[in-house]
Short mmCIF file of C-alpha atoms and ligand atoms in Angstrom, two decimals:
data_model
loop_
_atom_site.label_atom_id
_atom_site.label_comp_id
_atom_site.label_asym_id
_atom_site.label_seq_id
_atom_site.Cartn_x
_atom_site.Cartn_y
_atom_site.Cartn_z
CA CYS A 1 -17.75 13.34 10.05
CA LYS A 2 -15.49 13.98 7.42
CA VAL A 3 -13.49 17.44 7.10
CA ASN A 4 -12.76 18.76 3.85
CA GLY A 5 -10.36 21.44 4.94
CA ARG A 6 -10.10 24.38 7.89
CA ASN A 7 -12.46 26.58 5.78
CA ASN A 8 -15.19 24.60 6.08
CA LYS A 9 -14.95 24.31 10.47
CA LEU A 10 -17.98 27.06 10.14
CA PHE A 11 -19.75 24.69 8.72
CA TYR A 12 -20.08 22.58 11.15
CA SER A 13 -22.39 21.98 14.69
CA PRO A 14 -21.47 22.38 17.85
CA LYS A 15 -21.26 18.02 18.12
CA MET A 16 -19.22 18.18 14.85
CA ASN A 17 -16.93 20.70 16.14
CA GLN A 18 -15.78 18.91 18.95
CA SER A 19 -14.66 15.62 16.36
CA TYR A 20 -13.05 18.31 14.41
CA ASN A 21 -11.40 19.36 17.41
CA ASP A 22 -9.99 16.06 18.06
CA LEU A 23 -8.67 15.97 14.19
CA ILE A 24 -6.82 19.07 15.23
CA LEU A 25 -5.13 17.44 18.31
CA LEU A 26 -5.00 14.40 16.14
CA GLU A 27 -2.74 16.55 13.71
CA GLY A 28 -0.68 17.90 16.15
CA GLU A 29 -0.12 14.30 17.66
CA LEU A 30 1.10 12.74 14.07
CA ARG A 31 3.67 15.50 13.90
CA LYS A 32 4.99 14.99 16.91
CA ALA A 33 4.98 11.37 15.95
CA LEU A 34 6.94 11.84 12.67
CA ALA A 35 9.16 13.85 14.28
CA ASN A 36 9.75 11.36 17.18
CA ASN A 37 10.33 8.55 15.31
CA ASP A 38 7.23 7.14 16.75
CA LEU A 39 5.43 5.58 13.73
CA ALA A 40 6.60 1.60 12.90
CA LEU A 41 6.59 -0.43 9.60
CA TYR A 42 5.17 -3.68 9.49
CA TYR A 43 5.74 -6.07 6.81
CA GLN A 44 3.60 -8.25 5.07
CA PRO A 45 4.67 -10.97 2.72
CA LYS A 46 3.02 -11.42 -1.07
CA VAL A 47 3.29 -15.05 -2.31
CA ASP A 48 3.93 -16.88 -5.26
CA VAL A 49 0.44 -19.02 -5.31
CA LYS A 50 1.48 -21.74 -7.43
CA SER A 51 5.34 -21.97 -5.04
CA GLY A 52 4.08 -20.96 -2.04
CA GLN A 53 7.58 -18.79 -1.93
CA ILE A 54 7.57 -15.16 -0.40
CA ILE A 55 8.12 -12.47 -3.90
CA GLY A 56 8.12 -9.44 -1.76
CA MET A 57 6.37 -7.50 1.47
CA GLU A 58 3.88 -4.76 2.01
CA ALA A 59 5.49 -2.60 4.43
CA LEU A 60 2.69 -0.79 6.19
CA THR A 61 2.38 1.78 8.82
CA ARG A 62 1.63 1.50 12.23
CA TRP A 63 1.19 4.16 15.19
CA PHE A 64 1.51 2.94 18.81
CA HIS A 65 0.47 5.68 20.56
CA ASN A 66 1.57 6.86 24.18
CA GLU A 67 -2.23 7.04 25.43
CA LYS A 68 -4.31 6.40 23.07
CA GLY A 69 -2.78 2.55 21.99
CA PHE A 70 -3.01 1.53 18.17
CA ILE A 71 -4.23 3.99 16.10
CA PRO A 72 -5.02 2.15 12.66
CA PRO A 73 -3.67 4.03 9.12
CA THR A 74 -7.52 3.85 8.11
CA ARG A 75 -7.80 6.70 10.54
CA PHE A 76 -4.78 8.84 10.28
CA ILE A 77 -4.14 8.38 6.51
CA PRO A 78 -6.47 10.17 5.48
CA LEU A 79 -6.09 12.66 8.33
CA ALA A 80 -2.79 13.40 7.33
CA GLU A 81 -3.64 13.78 3.87
CA GLU A 82 -6.35 16.70 4.88
CA THR A 83 -3.70 18.10 6.49
CA GLY A 84 -0.75 17.85 3.88
CA ILE A 85 2.13 15.42 6.76
CA ILE A 86 1.00 12.96 3.79
CA SER A 87 4.40 13.50 2.29
CA GLN A 88 6.70 14.36 5.21
CA LEU A 89 4.65 10.57 5.74
CA SER A 90 5.29 9.00 2.52
CA GLU A 91 8.89 9.99 2.40
CA TRP A 92 9.79 8.70 5.64
CA VAL A 93 7.71 5.05 5.00
CA ILE A 94 9.80 5.50 1.75
CA ARG A 95 13.09 5.80 3.79
CA GLU A 96 12.16 3.23 6.23
CA ALA A 97 11.01 0.87 4.11
CA CYS A 98 14.18 0.70 1.30
CA GLU A 99 16.80 1.23 4.49
CA GLN A 100 14.97 -2.44 6.11
CA ASN A 101 15.04 -3.38 2.60
CA VAL A 102 18.89 -2.69 2.21
CA SER A 103 19.62 -4.69 5.50
CA TRP A 104 17.65 -7.46 4.54
CA ILE A 105 19.68 -7.66 1.26
CA LYS A 106 22.92 -7.61 2.97
CA LYS A 107 22.41 -10.44 5.15
CA GLY A 108 22.52 -12.47 2.55
CA PHE A 109 18.50 -13.21 1.94
CA LYS A 110 17.75 -13.24 -1.67
CA PRO A 111 16.54 -9.76 -2.64
CA LEU A 112 12.89 -8.73 -2.83
CA GLN A 113 10.75 -6.40 -4.08
CA ILE A 114 9.16 -4.21 -1.25
CA ALA A 115 5.72 -2.24 -2.03
CA VAL A 116 4.87 0.60 -0.37
CA ASN A 117 1.65 2.55 -0.63
CA ILE A 118 1.54 6.31 -1.37
CA SER A 119 -1.16 8.45 -1.87
CA ALA A 120 -2.84 11.09 -4.68
CA SER A 121 -0.61 14.01 -4.14
CA ASP A 122 2.68 12.66 -3.75
CA LEU A 123 1.95 12.04 -7.57
CA GLN A 124 1.04 15.08 -8.46
CA ARG A 125 3.78 16.85 -6.73
CA VAL A 126 6.10 17.85 -9.20
CA ASN A 127 9.78 16.65 -7.53
CA PHE A 128 7.91 13.34 -6.48
CA ALA A 129 9.99 10.82 -9.33
CA ARG A 130 13.35 13.17 -8.01
CA THR A 131 12.79 12.22 -4.16
CA ILE A 132 12.24 8.56 -5.14
CA ASN A 133 15.47 8.51 -7.15
CA GLN A 134 17.60 10.49 -4.15
CA ILE A 135 16.23 7.98 -1.42
CA LEU A 136 17.33 5.46 -3.87
CA GLN A 137 20.24 6.86 -3.92
CA GLU A 138 21.17 7.37 -0.32
CA THR A 139 19.65 3.83 0.66
CA GLY A 140 21.66 2.14 -1.69
CA LEU A 141 18.71 0.05 -2.55
CA PRO A 142 18.25 -0.70 -6.24
CA ALA A 143 15.22 0.43 -7.91
CA ALA A 144 14.33 -2.55 -8.97
CA TYR A 145 13.90 -4.15 -5.53
CA LEU A 146 11.46 -1.08 -4.75
CA GLU A 147 7.11 -0.83 -5.58
CA LEU A 148 4.61 1.72 -5.09
CA GLU A 149 1.50 1.20 -4.79
CA ILE A 150 -1.41 3.50 -5.48
CA THR A 151 -5.43 3.14 -5.75
CA GLU A 152 -7.37 3.16 -8.33
CA ASN A 153 -9.11 6.86 -7.43
CA SER A 154 -5.54 8.92 -6.92
CA VAL A 155 -4.59 7.99 -10.70
CA MET A 156 -7.49 9.27 -11.99
CA GLN A 157 -6.72 13.00 -10.55
CA ASN A 158 -4.71 14.96 -12.65
CA THR A 159 -4.10 12.35 -14.92
CA GLU A 160 -1.46 13.78 -17.54
CA ASP A 161 1.01 14.64 -14.43
CA CYS A 162 0.16 11.53 -12.75
CA ILE A 163 1.45 9.68 -16.22
CA GLN A 164 4.13 11.87 -16.66
CA THR A 165 5.50 10.88 -13.03
CA MET A 166 4.28 7.44 -13.27
CA ASN A 167 6.67 7.16 -16.40
CA ASP A 168 9.66 8.72 -14.51
CA LEU A 169 9.61 6.03 -12.08
CA ARG A 170 8.73 3.52 -14.68
CA GLU A 171 12.23 4.32 -16.45
CA MET A 172 14.00 4.59 -13.03
CA GLY A 173 13.02 0.85 -13.15
CA VAL A 174 10.78 1.24 -10.13
CA SER A 175 7.01 -0.92 -10.26
CA LEU A 176 4.00 0.62 -10.12
CA SER A 177 0.95 -1.65 -8.87
CA ILE A 178 -2.66 -0.34 -8.92
CA ASP A 179 -4.41 -1.07 -5.54
CA ASP A 180 -8.00 -1.84 -4.37
CA PHE A 181 -8.43 -2.51 -7.88
CA GLY A 182 -11.81 -3.01 -8.99
CA THR A 183 -13.40 -0.40 -5.80
CA GLY A 184 -12.99 2.26 -8.20
CA TYR A 185 -14.59 3.99 -11.40
CA SER A 186 -12.91 3.82 -14.22
CA SER A 187 -11.19 0.37 -14.08
CA PHE A 188 -10.37 -0.79 -17.44
CA TRP A 189 -9.51 2.50 -19.83
CA TYR A 190 -6.17 3.35 -17.62
CA LEU A 191 -4.81 -0.44 -18.11
CA ARG A 192 -3.27 0.62 -21.44
CA LYS A 193 -3.13 4.19 -20.22
CA PHE A 194 -1.38 3.70 -17.64
CA PRO A 195 2.54 2.27 -17.05
CA ILE A 196 2.06 -0.64 -14.27
CA ASN A 197 3.10 -3.57 -13.73
CA HIS A 198 0.42 -5.35 -11.21
CA LEU A 199 -2.80 -5.48 -10.15
CA LYS A 200 -4.52 -6.37 -6.92
CA ILE A 201 -7.35 -7.45 -6.16
CA ASP A 202 -9.40 -5.82 -3.43
CA GLN A 203 -10.03 -8.24 -0.48
CA SER A 204 -13.67 -6.67 -0.83
CA PHE A 205 -14.16 -8.92 -3.86
CA VAL A 206 -11.54 -11.69 -2.67
CA ARG A 207 -13.11 -12.81 0.34
CA ASP A 208 -16.41 -14.11 -0.97
CA VAL A 209 -15.44 -16.23 -3.78
CA THR A 210 -15.71 -19.17 -2.42
CA THR A 211 -19.74 -18.78 -1.13
CA GLU A 212 -20.66 -15.63 -3.65
CA SER A 213 -20.76 -17.05 -7.86
CA GLY A 214 -20.86 -13.37 -8.37
CA ASN A 215 -17.66 -12.43 -6.69
CA ALA A 216 -15.93 -15.17 -8.13
CA LYS A 217 -17.21 -14.57 -11.77
CA ILE A 218 -15.65 -11.10 -11.02
CA VAL A 219 -12.35 -12.10 -9.68
CA LYS A 220 -12.26 -15.07 -12.63
CA ALA A 221 -12.50 -11.94 -15.00
CA MET A 222 -10.27 -9.80 -13.82
CA ILE A 223 -7.49 -12.09 -13.75
CA GLN A 224 -7.88 -12.86 -17.09
CA LEU A 225 -7.79 -9.24 -17.75
CA ALA A 226 -4.90 -8.29 -16.27
CA HIS A 227 -3.14 -11.15 -18.13
CA THR A 228 -4.73 -10.01 -21.57
CA PHE A 229 -2.84 -6.62 -20.69
CA GLY A 230 0.46 -8.35 -19.56
CA LEU A 231 -0.20 -7.46 -15.30
CA LYS A 232 0.34 -9.98 -12.69
CA VAL A 233 -2.30 -10.27 -10.37
CA VAL A 234 -1.89 -9.86 -6.57
CA ALA A 235 -4.90 -11.18 -4.46
CA GLU A 236 -5.76 -9.51 -0.88
CA GLY A 237 -7.19 -10.70 2.28
CA VAL A 238 -6.55 -14.50 1.50
CA GLU A 239 -7.22 -15.59 4.66
CA GLU A 240 -8.64 -19.27 3.99
CA PRO A 241 -7.09 -22.05 2.12
CA GLU A 242 -10.38 -22.75 0.11
CA ILE A 243 -9.89 -19.12 -1.44
CA LEU A 244 -6.55 -19.88 -2.22
CA GLN A 245 -7.02 -23.48 -4.24
CA PHE A 246 -9.68 -20.91 -6.09
CA LEU A 247 -6.85 -18.66 -6.86
CA THR A 248 -4.91 -21.58 -7.92
CA GLU A 249 -7.32 -23.23 -10.40
CA GLU A 250 -7.67 -19.56 -11.77
CA ASN A 251 -3.92 -18.99 -12.10
CA CYS A 252 -4.24 -15.77 -10.29
CA ASP A 253 0.16 -15.18 -9.72
CA TYR A 254 0.46 -13.82 -5.95
CA TYR A 255 -1.65 -13.36 -3.05
CA GLN A 256 -1.54 -11.50 0.36
CA GLY A 257 -3.66 -12.73 3.36
CA TYR A 258 -3.78 -13.64 6.89
CA TYR A 259 -4.15 -17.37 5.87
CA PHE A 260 0.01 -16.44 5.25
CA SER A 261 0.81 -14.48 7.50
CA ARG A 262 -0.01 -10.93 9.18
CA PRO A 263 1.53 -7.87 8.51
CA THR A 264 4.22 -8.05 11.51
CA THR A 265 7.29 -6.36 13.05
CA SER A 266 10.81 -6.10 10.98
CA ASP A 267 11.89 -8.71 13.87
CA ASN A 268 8.88 -11.40 12.82
CA PHE A 269 9.62 -10.91 9.18
CA GLU A 270 13.14 -11.76 8.99
CA LYS A 271 12.00 -15.06 11.03
CA LEU A 272 9.75 -16.25 8.37
CA LEU A 273 12.84 -15.58 6.08
CA GLU A 274 14.76 -17.50 7.75
CA MET A 275 12.26 -20.25 7.79
CA THR A 276 11.38 -19.92 4.62
CA GLN A 277 15.12 -19.47 2.86
CA THR A 278 18.27 -21.21 2.83
CA ILE A 279 20.92 -18.35 3.53
P1 LIG B 301 -4.33 -1.69 2.35
O1 LIG B 301 -3.19 -1.05 1.32
O2 LIG B 301 -5.22 -1.99 0.81
O3 LIG B 301 -3.80 -2.60 2.82
C1 LIG B 301 -4.03 -3.67 2.86
C2 LIG B 301 -4.99 -3.74 4.58
O4 LIG B 301 -5.56 -5.11 4.34
C3 LIG B 301 -3.97 -4.14 5.70
O5 LIG B 301 -4.77 -2.87 6.26
C4 LIG B 301 -3.80 -5.12 5.84
O6 LIG B 301 -3.49 -5.27 7.10
C5 LIG B 301 -4.90 -5.73 5.99
N1 LIG B 301 -5.08 -6.55 5.55
C6 LIG B 301 -4.02 -7.97 4.81
N2 LIG B 301 -4.27 -9.18 4.55
C7 LIG B 301 -5.50 -9.65 5.66
C8 LIG B 301 -6.58 -10.29 5.65
O7 LIG B 301 -6.18 -11.17 4.91
N3 LIG B 301 -7.93 -10.33 5.81
C9 LIG B 301 -8.24 -8.72 6.09
N4 LIG B 301 -9.46 -9.01 7.15
N5 LIG B 301 -7.24 -7.75 6.09
C10 LIG B 301 -6.27 -8.18 5.44
P2 LIG B 301 -3.99 -1.83 7.18
O8 LIG B 301 -2.20 -1.81 7.64
O9 LIG B 301 -5.18 -1.59 8.47
O10 LIG B 301 -4.05 -0.35 6.83
C11 LIG B 301 -5.52 0.10 5.80
C12 LIG B 301 -5.17 1.26 4.60
O11 LIG B 301 -4.03 1.85 5.07
C13 LIG B 301 -4.03 -0.09 3.17
O12 LIG B 301 -4.65 -0.34 2.94
C14 LIG B 301 -3.32 1.64 3.21
O13 LIG B 301 -4.82 1.96 1.74
C15 LIG B 301 -3.47 2.23 3.87
N6 LIG B 301 -1.63 2.45 4.55
C16 LIG B 301 -1.43 1.78 5.27
N7 LIG B 301 -0.02 2.41 5.53
C17 LIG B 301 0.03 3.33 4.72
C18 LIG B 301 0.82 3.80 4.53
O14 LIG B 301 2.25 3.87 4.92
N8 LIG B 301 1.00 5.21 3.47
C19 LIG B 301 0.02 5.08 2.78
N9 LIG B 301 -0.50 6.21 2.23
N10 LIG B 301 -1.20 4.49 3.31
C20 LIG B 301 -0.84 3.70 3.86
CA1 LIG B 302 -1.66 -1.43 -0.42
CA1 LIG B 303 -5.17 -2.65 -1.16
CA1 LIG B 304 -7.53 -0.98 1.35
#
């Protein structure tokens, strides 16, 4: 059941009210989790297709609930978006990711770009670019080592303000990427309109490129299209060597996926860096 806002409560049947109540409970718990630092970031490497080197990482939020156990982001992120806690959550995620990245750079690892997922409503907040600037100042992370991932659909809302904020962020030196590319409504016109650096091809296309010729054609076309616009392409959800082979042949720039590494704790990610970089 989808809850579009608190005012819709009356329209739900008793059974749906039950799950509505669950959502309200969960909302309270998410607020507590944020206050108590019960959330954690996991990191997944972004890898250069040709060289096999780690060129960056994506931070993904994890919530390990005392009683309920692991609650996936696909459950609590939409909740955070509907209840408005997302602004606090995003700020926490960005700050945490910047601090972590600074700490790796200080340890002597090669500086890498850290990517953070943001929501549509983040881009629509008037002070968003300023908040990011402040976090960069406070943590000491150079803007060039931060990237924000925005889903295709979220940039379509309130477009003029979004573009202004995106321009401000780019002027500061922050990179932007379009996430889940191909799953949205108008995949093409914003390629020239929006100031973006990377396109991330959604896993639903990448997963079957070796078995479905239709998907192979789509991915191939997306890579060429992105390159025409001077954008780098990241393929998501690479689980098998055959898919990496395909991406190599099609000149895809970067990939992420279980084949190289699942998202993992900061400690494990650091071990990965130690194994792959010589300090
Ligand atoms: P996303 O941004 O598209 O992130 C990629 C998702 O695919 C992650 O799921 C990641 O764990 C998963 N993944 C990576 N490689 C593979 C693979 O090879 N195979 C498969 N099957 N999956 C793979 P996760 O961490 O559960 O996150 C789900 C979604 O939740 C994310 O999708 C993102 O939209 C959202 N999300 C996660 N953390 C945050 C956050 O801090 N803020 C916001 N706004 N959204 C977040
Ligand atoms: Ca993402
Ligand atoms: Ca994605
Ligand atoms: Ca996704």
